[in-house]
Amino acid sequence: MTLLDYPTKTACTVFTGGCNLRCPFCHNADLVRHPMASASMETEVLAYLEKRQGLIDGVCVTGGEPLLQHDLAAFLTRVKAMGYAVKLDTNGRLPSRLQAILQTGLVDYVAMDLKHIPERYAEAVGCDADPAPFLESLRVLSESGIAYELRTTAVRGIHRVEDFEEMAGLIPQNPPYFIQCFKDSGNLLAQGCSAFSEAEMQECLRNAKKHHQNTYIRGLD
């Protein structure tokens, strides 16, 4: 259950296993390294949601990377049939799959990661990743007519405070952009990640606002 992951909604979060990135600061390392599921899990999740109709408003589908799931549309069809709003989290590496699922009308809100400036994307995602698909996903979202937000987890050693001005300049239209404070979950994909100070986070915010006023800090204690 969450009051934070889906704006204006009381929601349930469903985690999917597997990811096509290896971000060093990923806090769901077990979902990436050891994606496991049983045949009964979908039935259990749907039964949970059925019992809570009228008590919660929405379902957040996150990961891992949900767009890797071949039966995502079928699952969301059943969720929508119960009357729930659906929020999809994605890392943006699969623009064609993103466009296809948005065209079904099964998704009401999208949160997409903006990992880094294009020339340094590989540093943030932990693998050899062409930034072009991520930029294409930005275009897909901006033309979809569906409400969305963008977010960057700010990590010392991977990002510099000045990077946020360039990242903000990539954002089309005026969706909310959240600069998220890094938190060490104790279950990361790599060691050595650390958070910016509060003063540095405020500097990241000021830099981003030079190009995108609809920018906020999320998770600052």
PDB file of C-alpha atoms in Angstrom:
ATOM      1  CA  MET A   1       0.000   0.000   0.000  1.00  0.00           C
ATOM      2  CA  THR A   2       1.236   3.518  -0.755  1.00  0.00           C
ATOM      3  CA  LEU A   3       0.124   7.116  -0.380  1.00  0.00           C
ATOM      4  CA  LEU A   4       3.223   8.423  -2.184  1.00  0.00           C
ATOM      5  CA  ASP A   5       3.734   6.532  -5.444  1.00  0.00           C
ATOM      6  CA  TYR A   6       0.581   7.599  -7.272  1.00  0.00           C
ATOM      7  CA  PRO A   7      -0.246  11.331  -7.074  1.00  0.00           C
ATOM      8  CA  THR A   8      -3.686  11.994  -5.503  1.00  0.00           C
ATOM      9  CA  LYS A   9      -4.380   8.246  -5.175  1.00  0.00           C
ATOM     10  CA  THR A  10      -4.344   5.679  -2.413  1.00  0.00           C
ATOM     11  CA  ALA A  11      -2.694   2.828  -4.219  1.00  0.00           C
ATOM     12  CA  CYS A  12      -1.206  -0.633  -4.157  1.00  0.00           C
ATOM     13  CA  THR A  13       2.232  -1.242  -5.674  1.00  0.00           C
ATOM     14  CA  VAL A  14       2.918  -4.352  -7.754  1.00  0.00           C
ATOM     15  CA  PHE A  15       6.591  -5.186  -8.379  1.00  0.00           C
ATOM     16  CA  THR A  16       7.622  -7.091 -11.494  1.00  0.00           C
ATOM     17  CA  GLY A  17      10.866  -9.040 -11.779  1.00  0.00           C
ATOM     18  CA  GLY A  18      13.639  -8.504 -14.295  1.00  0.00           C
ATOM     19  CA  CYS A  19      15.247  -5.411 -15.767  1.00  0.00           C
ATOM     20  CA  ASN A  20      17.156  -4.496 -18.916  1.00  0.00           C
ATOM     21  CA  LEU A  21      19.412  -2.032 -17.036  1.00  0.00           C
ATOM     22  CA  ARG A  22      21.937  -2.421 -14.227  1.00  0.00           C
ATOM     23  CA  CYS A  23      21.844   0.966 -12.495  1.00  0.00           C
ATOM     24  CA  PRO A  24      24.472   0.877  -9.711  1.00  0.00           C
ATOM     25  CA  PHE A  25      22.139   2.677  -7.298  1.00  0.00           C
ATOM     26  CA  CYS A  26      19.122   0.421  -7.939  1.00  0.00           C
ATOM     27  CA  HIS A  27      17.408  -0.290  -4.621  1.00  0.00           C
ATOM     28  CA  ASN A  28      15.567  -3.375  -5.895  1.00  0.00           C
ATOM     29  CA  ALA A  29      18.641  -5.456  -6.655  1.00  0.00           C
ATOM     30  CA  ASP A  30      16.990  -8.793  -5.926  1.00  0.00           C
ATOM     31  CA  LEU A  31      14.268  -8.086  -8.517  1.00  0.00           C
ATOM     32  CA  VAL A  32      17.010  -7.455 -11.082  1.00  0.00           C
ATOM     33  CA  ARG A  33      19.394 -10.282 -10.204  1.00  0.00           C
ATOM     34  CA  HIS A  34      16.919 -13.001  -9.251  1.00  0.00           C
ATOM     35  CA  PRO A  35      13.522 -12.377 -10.835  1.00  0.00           C
ATOM     36  CA  MET A  36      11.313 -15.124  -9.520  1.00  0.00           C
ATOM     37  CA  ALA A  37       7.602 -15.791  -9.812  1.00  0.00           C
ATOM     38  CA  SER A  38       5.180 -18.631  -9.345  1.00  0.00           C
ATOM     39  CA  ALA A  39       2.115 -19.476 -11.380  1.00  0.00           C
ATOM     40  CA  SER A  40      -0.078 -18.494  -8.431  1.00  0.00           C
ATOM     41  CA  MET A  41       1.290 -14.979  -7.941  1.00  0.00           C
ATOM     42  CA  GLU A  42      -0.935 -13.233 -10.473  1.00  0.00           C
ATOM     43  CA  THR A  43      -3.986 -14.940  -8.987  1.00  0.00           C
ATOM     44  CA  GLU A  44      -2.937 -13.823  -5.507  1.00  0.00           C
ATOM     45  CA  VAL A  45      -2.412 -10.222  -6.593  1.00  0.00           C
ATOM     46  CA  LEU A  46      -5.759 -10.053  -8.366  1.00  0.00           C
ATOM     47  CA  ALA A  47      -7.518 -11.598  -5.355  1.00  0.00           C
ATOM     48  CA  TYR A  48      -5.894  -8.974  -3.132  1.00  0.00           C
ATOM     49  CA  LEU A  49      -7.126  -6.195  -5.404  1.00  0.00           C
ATOM     50  CA  GLU A  50     -10.606  -7.633  -5.663  1.00  0.00           C
ATOM     51  CA  LYS A  51     -10.980  -7.575  -1.865  1.00  0.00           C
ATOM     52  CA  ARG A  52      -9.900  -3.939  -1.725  1.00  0.00           C
ATOM     53  CA  GLN A  53     -12.238  -2.492  -4.311  1.00  0.00           C
ATOM     54  CA  GLY A  54     -13.601   0.755  -2.907  1.00  0.00           C
ATOM     55  CA  LEU A  55     -10.767   1.012  -0.378  1.00  0.00           C
ATOM     56  CA  ILE A  56      -7.931   1.947  -2.736  1.00  0.00           C
ATOM     57  CA  ASP A  57      -8.022   3.975  -5.946  1.00  0.00           C
ATOM     58  CA  GLY A  58      -5.121   2.836  -8.043  1.00  0.00           C
ATOM     59  CA  VAL A  59      -2.421   0.301  -8.828  1.00  0.00           C
ATOM     60  CA  CYS A  60       1.227   1.201  -9.466  1.00  0.00           C
ATOM     61  CA  VAL A  61       3.069  -1.324 -11.621  1.00  0.00           C
ATOM     62  CA  THR A  62       6.810  -1.021 -11.163  1.00  0.00           C
ATOM     63  CA  GLY A  63       9.916  -3.188 -11.194  1.00  0.00           C
ATOM     64  CA  GLY A  64      12.359  -4.026 -12.433  1.00  0.00           C
ATOM     65  CA  GLU A  65      11.034  -2.989 -15.823  1.00  0.00           C
ATOM     66  CA  PRO A  66       7.324  -3.826 -16.264  1.00  0.00           C
ATOM     67  CA  LEU A  67       7.441  -3.514 -20.054  1.00  0.00           C
ATOM     68  CA  LEU A  68       9.526  -6.699 -20.181  1.00  0.00           C
ATOM     69  CA  GLN A  69       6.451  -8.658 -19.099  1.00  0.00           C
ATOM     70  CA  HIS A  70       4.860 -10.208 -22.191  1.00  0.00           C
ATOM     71  CA  ASP A  71       1.447 -10.443 -20.516  1.00  0.00           C
ATOM     72  CA  LEU A  72       1.375  -6.929 -19.071  1.00  0.00           C
ATOM     73  CA  ALA A  73      -1.629  -5.832 -21.149  1.00  0.00           C
ATOM     74  CA  ALA A  74      -3.631  -8.888 -20.109  1.00  0.00           C
ATOM     75  CA  PHE A  75      -2.873  -8.215 -16.444  1.00  0.00           C
ATOM     76  CA  LEU A  76      -3.764  -4.523 -16.713  1.00  0.00           C
ATOM     77  CA  THR A  77      -7.019  -5.406 -18.472  1.00  0.00           C
ATOM     78  CA  ARG A  78      -8.084  -7.355 -15.411  1.00  0.00           C
ATOM     79  CA  VAL A  79      -6.955  -4.568 -13.079  1.00  0.00           C
ATOM     80  CA  LYS A  80      -8.880  -1.931 -15.032  1.00  0.00           C
ATOM     81  CA  ALA A  81     -11.982  -4.140 -15.049  1.00  0.00           C
ATOM     82  CA  MET A  82     -12.036  -3.782 -11.255  1.00  0.00           C
ATOM     83  CA  GLY A  83     -12.217  -0.006 -11.628  1.00  0.00           C
ATOM     84  CA  TYR A  84      -8.654   0.842 -10.642  1.00  0.00           C
ATOM     85  CA  ALA A  85      -6.577   3.643 -12.135  1.00  0.00           C
ATOM     86  CA  VAL A  86      -3.193   2.360 -13.363  1.00  0.00           C
ATOM     87  CA  LYS A  87       0.213   3.995 -12.995  1.00  0.00           C
ATOM     88  CA  LEU A  88       3.116   2.511 -14.940  1.00  0.00           C
ATOM     89  CA  ASP A  89       6.758   3.008 -13.966  1.00  0.00           C
ATOM     90  CA  THR A  90       9.332   2.573 -16.737  1.00  0.00           C
ATOM     91  CA  ASN A  91      13.007   3.212 -17.355  1.00  0.00           C
ATOM     92  CA  GLY A  92      12.310   4.314 -20.942  1.00  0.00           C
ATOM     93  CA  ARG A  93      14.508   1.833 -22.780  1.00  0.00           C
ATOM     94  CA  LEU A  94      11.619   0.213 -24.689  1.00  0.00           C
ATOM     95  CA  PRO A  95       9.831   3.038 -26.539  1.00  0.00           C
ATOM     96  CA  SER A  96       7.909   0.789 -28.940  1.00  0.00           C
ATOM     97  CA  ARG A  97       6.510  -1.288 -26.083  1.00  0.00           C
ATOM     98  CA  LEU A  98       5.707   1.885 -24.164  1.00  0.00           C
ATOM     99  CA  GLN A  99       3.803   3.284 -27.133  1.00  0.00           C
ATOM    100  CA  ALA A 100       1.934   0.013 -27.624  1.00  0.00           C
ATOM    101  CA  ILE A 101       0.752  -0.217 -24.018  1.00  0.00           C
ATOM    102  CA  LEU A 102      -0.272   3.451 -23.954  1.00  0.00           C
ATOM    103  CA  GLN A 103      -2.361   2.932 -27.088  1.00  0.00           C
ATOM    104  CA  THR A 104      -4.416   0.263 -25.310  1.00  0.00           C
ATOM    105  CA  GLY A 105      -5.932   2.863 -22.971  1.00  0.00           C
ATOM    106  CA  LEU A 106      -5.021   0.707 -19.971  1.00  0.00           C
ATOM    107  CA  VAL A 107      -2.595   3.215 -18.409  1.00  0.00           C
ATOM    108  CA  ASP A 108      -3.693   6.451 -16.743  1.00  0.00           C
ATOM    109  CA  TYR A 109      -0.351   7.819 -15.521  1.00  0.00           C
ATOM    110  CA  VAL A 110       3.315   7.139 -16.279  1.00  0.00           C
ATOM    111  CA  ALA A 111       6.459   7.803 -14.269  1.00  0.00           C
ATOM    112  CA  MET A 112       9.606   7.544 -16.371  1.00  0.00           C
ATOM    113  CA  ASP A 113      13.213   7.757 -15.257  1.00  0.00           C
ATOM    114  CA  LEU A 114      15.503  10.352 -16.795  1.00  0.00           C
ATOM    115  CA  LYS A 115      18.774   8.770 -15.765  1.00  0.00           C
ATOM    116  CA  HIS A 116      21.421  11.194 -17.018  1.00  0.00           C
ATOM    117  CA  ILE A 117      22.520  13.541 -19.771  1.00  0.00           C
ATOM    118  CA  PRO A 118      22.751  11.644 -23.097  1.00  0.00           C
ATOM    119  CA  GLU A 119      26.541  11.410 -23.307  1.00  0.00           C
ATOM    120  CA  ARG A 120      26.758   9.905 -19.810  1.00  0.00           C
ATOM    121  CA  TYR A 121      23.698   7.656 -19.830  1.00  0.00           C
ATOM    122  CA  ALA A 122      25.781   4.484 -19.635  1.00  0.00           C
ATOM    123  CA  GLU A 123      27.302   5.593 -16.319  1.00  0.00           C
ATOM    124  CA  ALA A 124      23.873   5.790 -14.717  1.00  0.00           C
ATOM    125  CA  VAL A 125      22.374   2.618 -16.191  1.00  0.00           C
ATOM    126  CA  GLY A 126      25.369   0.340 -15.638  1.00  0.00           C
ATOM    127  CA  CYS A 127      25.534  -1.024 -19.173  1.00  0.00           C
ATOM    128  CA  ASP A 128      26.299   0.022 -22.735  1.00  0.00           C
ATOM    129  CA  ALA A 129      23.080   1.887 -23.488  1.00  0.00           C
ATOM    130  CA  ASP A 130      22.390   4.104 -26.482  1.00  0.00           C
ATOM    131  CA  PRO A 131      20.491   7.160 -25.175  1.00  0.00           C
ATOM    132  CA  ALA A 132      18.337   7.319 -28.326  1.00  0.00           C
ATOM    133  CA  PRO A 133      15.602   4.938 -27.069  1.00  0.00           C
ATOM    134  CA  PHE A 134      15.232   6.929 -23.865  1.00  0.00           C
ATOM    135  CA  LEU A 135      14.841  10.163 -25.810  1.00  0.00           C
ATOM    136  CA  GLU A 136      12.308   8.438 -28.071  1.00  0.00           C
ATOM    137  CA  SER A 137      10.310   7.404 -25.006  1.00  0.00           C
ATOM    138  CA  LEU A 138      10.238  11.056 -23.959  1.00  0.00           C
ATOM    139  CA  ARG A 139       8.712  11.885 -27.333  1.00  0.00           C
ATOM    140  CA  VAL A 140       6.182   9.056 -27.043  1.00  0.00           C
ATOM    141  CA  LEU A 141       5.048  10.309 -23.652  1.00  0.00           C
ATOM    142  CA  SER A 142       4.811  13.936 -24.739  1.00  0.00           C
ATOM    143  CA  GLU A 143       2.578  12.992 -27.691  1.00  0.00           C
ATOM    144  CA  SER A 144       0.446  10.401 -25.870  1.00  0.00           C
ATOM    145  CA  GLY A 145      -1.982  12.757 -24.122  1.00  0.00           C
ATOM    146  CA  ILE A 146      -1.500  10.715 -20.936  1.00  0.00           C
ATOM    147  CA  ALA A 147      -0.430  12.394 -17.692  1.00  0.00           C
ATOM    148  CA  TYR A 148       3.176  11.657 -16.802  1.00  0.00           C
ATOM    149  CA  GLU A 149       6.108  12.657 -14.643  1.00  0.00           C
ATOM    150  CA  LEU A 150       9.860  12.358 -15.020  1.00  0.00           C
ATOM    151  CA  ARG A 151      12.315  11.642 -12.250  1.00  0.00           C
ATOM    152  CA  THR A 152      16.043  11.405 -11.646  1.00  0.00           C
ATOM    153  CA  THR A 153      17.650   9.800  -8.624  1.00  0.00           C
ATOM    154  CA  ALA A 154      20.581  12.075  -7.794  1.00  0.00           C
ATOM    155  CA  VAL A 155      23.678  10.066  -6.878  1.00  0.00           C
ATOM    156  CA  ARG A 156      27.042  11.515  -5.913  1.00  0.00           C
ATOM    157  CA  GLY A 157      29.794  10.261  -8.203  1.00  0.00           C
ATOM    158  CA  ILE A 158      27.370   9.490 -11.017  1.00  0.00           C
ATOM    159  CA  HIS A 159      25.780  12.924 -11.320  1.00  0.00           C
ATOM    160  CA  ARG A 160      27.151  16.432 -10.959  1.00  0.00           C
ATOM    161  CA  VAL A 161      24.965  19.291  -9.801  1.00  0.00           C
ATOM    162  CA  GLU A 162      25.439  20.998 -13.179  1.00  0.00           C
ATOM    163  CA  ASP A 163      24.051  17.962 -15.043  1.00  0.00           C
ATOM    164  CA  PHE A 164      20.526  18.782 -13.921  1.00  0.00           C
ATOM    165  CA  GLU A 165      20.370  21.930 -16.025  1.00  0.00           C
ATOM    166  CA  GLU A 166      21.023  19.902 -19.187  1.00  0.00           C
ATOM    167  CA  MET A 167      18.669  17.094 -18.169  1.00  0.00           C
ATOM    168  CA  ALA A 168      15.870  19.561 -17.502  1.00  0.00           C
ATOM    169  CA  GLY A 169      16.451  21.051 -20.937  1.00  0.00           C
ATOM    170  CA  LEU A 170      15.604  17.675 -22.519  1.00  0.00           C
ATOM    171  CA  ILE A 171      12.091  17.581 -21.082  1.00  0.00           C
ATOM    172  CA  PRO A 172       9.259  18.267 -23.550  1.00  0.00           C
ATOM    173  CA  GLN A 173       6.089  20.064 -22.545  1.00  0.00           C
ATOM    174  CA  ASN A 174       5.786  20.767 -18.825  1.00  0.00           C
ATOM    175  CA  PRO A 175       5.338  17.543 -16.851  1.00  0.00           C
ATOM    176  CA  PRO A 176       6.401  17.429 -13.201  1.00  0.00           C
ATOM    177  CA  TYR A 177      10.096  16.615 -12.873  1.00  0.00           C
ATOM    178  CA  PHE A 178      11.293  15.172  -9.577  1.00  0.00           C
ATOM    179  CA  ILE A 179      14.915  15.082  -8.448  1.00  0.00           C
ATOM    180  CA  GLN A 180      14.923  12.212  -5.998  1.00  0.00           C
ATOM    181  CA  CYS A 181      17.245  11.889  -3.025  1.00  0.00           C
ATOM    182  CA  PHE A 182      19.296   8.715  -3.146  1.00  0.00           C
ATOM    183  CA  LYS A 183      18.602   6.321  -0.276  1.00  0.00           C
ATOM    184  CA  ASP A 184      20.789   3.303   0.432  1.00  0.00           C
ATOM    185  CA  SER A 185      18.338   0.429   0.840  1.00  0.00           C
ATOM    186  CA  GLY A 186      21.134  -1.959   1.761  1.00  0.00           C
ATOM    187  CA  ASN A 187      20.253  -3.979  -1.330  1.00  0.00           C
ATOM    188  CA  LEU A 188      22.025  -2.102  -4.125  1.00  0.00           C
ATOM    189  CA  LEU A 189      23.520  -3.419  -7.340  1.00  0.00           C
ATOM    190  CA  ALA A 190      26.883  -1.762  -6.630  1.00  0.00           C
ATOM    191  CA  GLN A 191      28.856  -0.305  -3.766  1.00  0.00           C
ATOM    192  CA  GLY A 192      30.081   3.267  -3.371  1.00  0.00           C
ATOM    193  CA  CYS A 193      26.857   5.142  -4.092  1.00  0.00           C
ATOM    194  CA  SER A 194      26.077   8.055  -1.809  1.00  0.00           C
ATOM    195  CA  ALA A 195      23.659  10.931  -1.507  1.00  0.00           C
ATOM    196  CA  PHE A 196      24.127  14.612  -2.215  1.00  0.00           C
ATOM    197  CA  SER A 197      23.898  16.970   0.737  1.00  0.00           C
ATOM    198  CA  GLU A 198      20.757  19.030   1.215  1.00  0.00           C
ATOM    199  CA  ALA A 199      22.610  22.123  -0.034  1.00  0.00           C
ATOM    200  CA  GLU A 200      23.731  20.247  -3.159  1.00  0.00           C
ATOM    201  CA  MET A 201      20.201  18.999  -3.786  1.00  0.00           C
ATOM    202  CA  GLN A 202      18.973  22.583  -3.651  1.00  0.00           C
ATOM    203  CA  GLU A 203      21.651  23.523  -6.182  1.00  0.00           C
ATOM    204  CA  CYS A 204      20.511  20.680  -8.457  1.00  0.00           C
ATOM    205  CA  LEU A 205      16.984  22.081  -8.165  1.00  0.00           C
ATOM    206  CA  ARG A 206      18.063  25.629  -9.023  1.00  0.00           C
ATOM    207  CA  ASN A 207      19.979  24.379 -12.058  1.00  0.00           C
ATOM    208  CA  ALA A 208      17.019  22.351 -13.326  1.00  0.00           C
ATOM    209  CA  LYS A 209      14.618  25.260 -12.859  1.00  0.00           C
ATOM    210  CA  LYS A 210      16.654  27.328 -15.342  1.00  0.00           C
ATOM    211  CA  HIS A 211      14.961  25.222 -18.039  1.00  0.00           C
ATOM    212  CA  HIS A 212      12.018  23.558 -16.307  1.00  0.00           C
ATOM    213  CA  GLN A 213      10.106  25.434 -13.633  1.00  0.00           C
ATOM    214  CA  ASN A 214       7.895  22.450 -12.821  1.00  0.00           C
ATOM    215  CA  THR A 215      10.755  20.761 -10.951  1.00  0.00           C
ATOM    216  CA  TYR A 216      10.761  19.549  -7.349  1.00  0.00           C
ATOM    217  CA  ILE A 217      12.883  17.637  -4.859  1.00  0.00           C
ATOM    218  CA  ARG A 218      11.444  14.363  -3.637  1.00  0.00           C
ATOM    219  CA  GLY A 219      12.534  12.514  -0.512  1.00  0.00           C
ATOM    220  CA  LEU A 220      14.541  15.214   1.261  1.00  0.00           C
ATOM    221  CA  ASP A 221      14.368  14.581   5.024  1.00  0.00           C
TER     222      ASP A 221
END
